[in-house]
XYZ file of C-alpha atoms in Angstrom:
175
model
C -78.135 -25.795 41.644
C -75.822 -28.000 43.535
C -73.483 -29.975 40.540
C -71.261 -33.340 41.129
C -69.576 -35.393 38.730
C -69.615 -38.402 39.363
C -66.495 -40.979 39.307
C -67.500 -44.127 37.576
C -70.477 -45.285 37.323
C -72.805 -47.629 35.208
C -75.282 -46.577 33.197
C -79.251 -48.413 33.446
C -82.351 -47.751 31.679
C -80.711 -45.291 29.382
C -83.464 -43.369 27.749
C -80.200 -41.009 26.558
C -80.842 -40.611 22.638
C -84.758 -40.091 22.550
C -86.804 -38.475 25.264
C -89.422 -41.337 26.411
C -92.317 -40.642 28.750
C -92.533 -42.617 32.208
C -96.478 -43.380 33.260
C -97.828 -40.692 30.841
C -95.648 -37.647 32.207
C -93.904 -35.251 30.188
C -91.104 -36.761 27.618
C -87.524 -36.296 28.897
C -83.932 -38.205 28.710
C -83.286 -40.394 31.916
C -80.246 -42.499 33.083
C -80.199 -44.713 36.222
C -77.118 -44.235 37.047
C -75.619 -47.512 39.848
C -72.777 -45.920 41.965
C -70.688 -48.839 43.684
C -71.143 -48.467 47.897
C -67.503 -48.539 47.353
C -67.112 -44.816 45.872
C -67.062 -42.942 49.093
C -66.038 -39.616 47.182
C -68.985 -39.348 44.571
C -71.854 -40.259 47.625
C -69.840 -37.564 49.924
C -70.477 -35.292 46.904
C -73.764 -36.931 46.343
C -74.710 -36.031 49.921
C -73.529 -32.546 49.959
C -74.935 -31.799 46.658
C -78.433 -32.893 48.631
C -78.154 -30.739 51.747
C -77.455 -28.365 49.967
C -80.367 -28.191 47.513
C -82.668 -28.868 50.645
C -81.141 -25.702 52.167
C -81.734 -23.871 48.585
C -85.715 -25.761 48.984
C -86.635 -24.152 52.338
C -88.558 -21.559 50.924
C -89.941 -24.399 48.059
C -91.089 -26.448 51.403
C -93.246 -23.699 53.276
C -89.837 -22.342 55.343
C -88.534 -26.010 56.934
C -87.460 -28.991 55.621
C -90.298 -31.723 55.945
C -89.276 -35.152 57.730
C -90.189 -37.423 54.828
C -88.487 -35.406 52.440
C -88.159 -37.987 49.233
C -84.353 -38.133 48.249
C -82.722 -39.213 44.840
C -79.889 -41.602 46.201
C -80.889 -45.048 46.999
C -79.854 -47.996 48.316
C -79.766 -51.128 45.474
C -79.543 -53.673 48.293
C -82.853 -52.617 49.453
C -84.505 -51.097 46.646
C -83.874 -53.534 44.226
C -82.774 -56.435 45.754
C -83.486 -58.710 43.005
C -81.371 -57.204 40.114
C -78.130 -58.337 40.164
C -76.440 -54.982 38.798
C -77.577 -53.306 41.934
C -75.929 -55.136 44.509
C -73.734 -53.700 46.580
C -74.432 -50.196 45.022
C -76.411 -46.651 45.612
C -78.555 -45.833 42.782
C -79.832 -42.333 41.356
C -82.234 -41.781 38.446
C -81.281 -38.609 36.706
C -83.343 -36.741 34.046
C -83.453 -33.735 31.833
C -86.035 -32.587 29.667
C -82.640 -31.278 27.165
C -81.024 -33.869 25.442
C -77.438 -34.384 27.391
C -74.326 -34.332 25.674
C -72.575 -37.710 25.348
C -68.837 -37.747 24.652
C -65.730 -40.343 24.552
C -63.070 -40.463 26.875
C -61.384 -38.111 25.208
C -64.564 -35.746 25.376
C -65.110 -36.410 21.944
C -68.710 -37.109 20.915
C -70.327 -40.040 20.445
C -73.160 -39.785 17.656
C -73.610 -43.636 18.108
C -76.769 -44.563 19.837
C -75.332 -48.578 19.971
C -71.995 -46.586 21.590
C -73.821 -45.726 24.701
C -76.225 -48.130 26.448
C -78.133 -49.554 29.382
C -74.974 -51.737 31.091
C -71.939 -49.450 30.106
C -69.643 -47.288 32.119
C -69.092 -43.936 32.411
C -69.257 -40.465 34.458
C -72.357 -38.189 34.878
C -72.598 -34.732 35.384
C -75.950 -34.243 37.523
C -77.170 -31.215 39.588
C -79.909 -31.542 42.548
C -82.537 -29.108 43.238
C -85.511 -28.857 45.774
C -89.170 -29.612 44.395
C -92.634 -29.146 45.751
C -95.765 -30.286 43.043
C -99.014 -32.266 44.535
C -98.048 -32.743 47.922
C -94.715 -33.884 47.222
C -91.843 -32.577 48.492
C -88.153 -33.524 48.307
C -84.857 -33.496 46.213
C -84.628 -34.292 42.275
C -81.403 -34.894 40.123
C -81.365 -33.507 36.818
C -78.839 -35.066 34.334
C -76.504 -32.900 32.614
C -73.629 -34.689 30.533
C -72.616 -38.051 29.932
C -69.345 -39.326 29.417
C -68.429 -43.225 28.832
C -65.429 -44.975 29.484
C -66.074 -48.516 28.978
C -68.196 -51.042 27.612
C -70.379 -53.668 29.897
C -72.513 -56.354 30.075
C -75.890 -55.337 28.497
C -78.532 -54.860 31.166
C -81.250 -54.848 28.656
C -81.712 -58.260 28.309
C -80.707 -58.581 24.216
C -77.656 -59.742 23.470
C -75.395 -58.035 21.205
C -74.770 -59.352 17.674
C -70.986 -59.426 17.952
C -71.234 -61.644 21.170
C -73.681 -63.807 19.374
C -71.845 -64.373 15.920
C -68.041 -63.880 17.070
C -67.135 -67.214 17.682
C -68.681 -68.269 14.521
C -66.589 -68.496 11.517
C -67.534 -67.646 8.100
C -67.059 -71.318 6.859
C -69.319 -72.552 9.530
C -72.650 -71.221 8.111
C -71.463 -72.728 4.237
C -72.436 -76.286 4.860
C-alpha cells in the first residue's frame, strides 16, 4: 500500500473515537481530512501515493486502468462549495475499520475524545489502495494514525463550553 503523511491538515467529520456506519455500511472510524491548495508537498505525495495504487489495481481492474476511475482527493471549491472550511482546499475522506491511534505533538496519546475533534489540526498517516466491488472501480484511502497539533474553530456546529462561559465571571451569575 502506497503511505503519505500528511503536513497539516484539518480534521472534519471526525468519527475518530467510535466506529459509526455511513448509509447502513459496515461500522468504521473516518476523518475528512481538508488539505490547503497551498500544500504542494502533501498533494505531490497525495498524487504519487494514487498512481501508484492504480498501478498496484491493474490486475483489481480487469488488466487496465478504467477512464472514470473514482479518486479520493477532491477539490473543496467544487465539491463543496458552500462550506466555508473547504475553500481554497483539496479534501480526502479517510477510513479504517481499526481504531487509529491519536497522539500529541509530542506523540504522546491523547485518551481525550473532547482533545480531538471535527475543526482541529493535525497530521494523518493514510495509505491508498485500488478497489473493485459492484461495478465500482477506483482508489480508496485508508486512515492510519492521527496526530494533532492545534486546536480550531469547531466545525460541528456546537459551541464549546469554555468559549461560551469564559468571559463570564463568577460574580456575574450571583445577582
Amino acid at each position: 500500500m502506497s503511505k503519505v503523511v500528511t503536513g497539516k491538515v484539518r480534521f472534519s467529520y471526525a468519527n475518530i473515537w467510535t466506529p459509526k456506519s455511513i448509509n447502513g455500511s459496515e461500522e468504521k472510524y473516518s476523518v475528512s481530512l481538508i488539505i490547503p491548495k497551498s500544500d504542494a508537498k502533501t498533494i505531490e505525495e497525495i498524487q504519487v501515493a494514487m498512481e501508484e495504487a492504480k498501478q498496484e489495481g491493474i490486475a483489481k481492474f480487469g488488466g487496465k486502468i478504467p477512464a472514470n476511475l473514482k479518486l479520493p482527493l477532491r477539490d473543496g471549491d467544487i465539491d463543496r462549495p458552500d462550506d466555508e472550511a473547504y475553500q481554497g482546499c483539496y479534501f480526502i475522506n479517510a477510513n479504517s475499520k481499526d481504531k487509529p491511534q491519536i497522539v500529541d505533538k509530542k506523540v504522546k496519546p491523547i485518551l481525550d475524545p473532547n482533545e480531538v475533534y471535527s475543526g482541529c489540526y493535525g497530521r494523518a498517516s493514510i495509505n491508498f489502495y485500488a478497489f473493485n466491488q459492484n461495478g465500482n472501480k477506483g482508489i480508496a484511502c485508508g486512515l492510519g494514525n492521527l496526530q494533532k497539533l492545534e486546536d480550531g474553530e469547531p466545525l460541528s456546529g456546537h459551541s464549546r463550553a469554555e468559549d461560551d462561559f469564559e468571559a463570564y465571571g463568577e460574580d456575574d451569575f450571583l445577582s
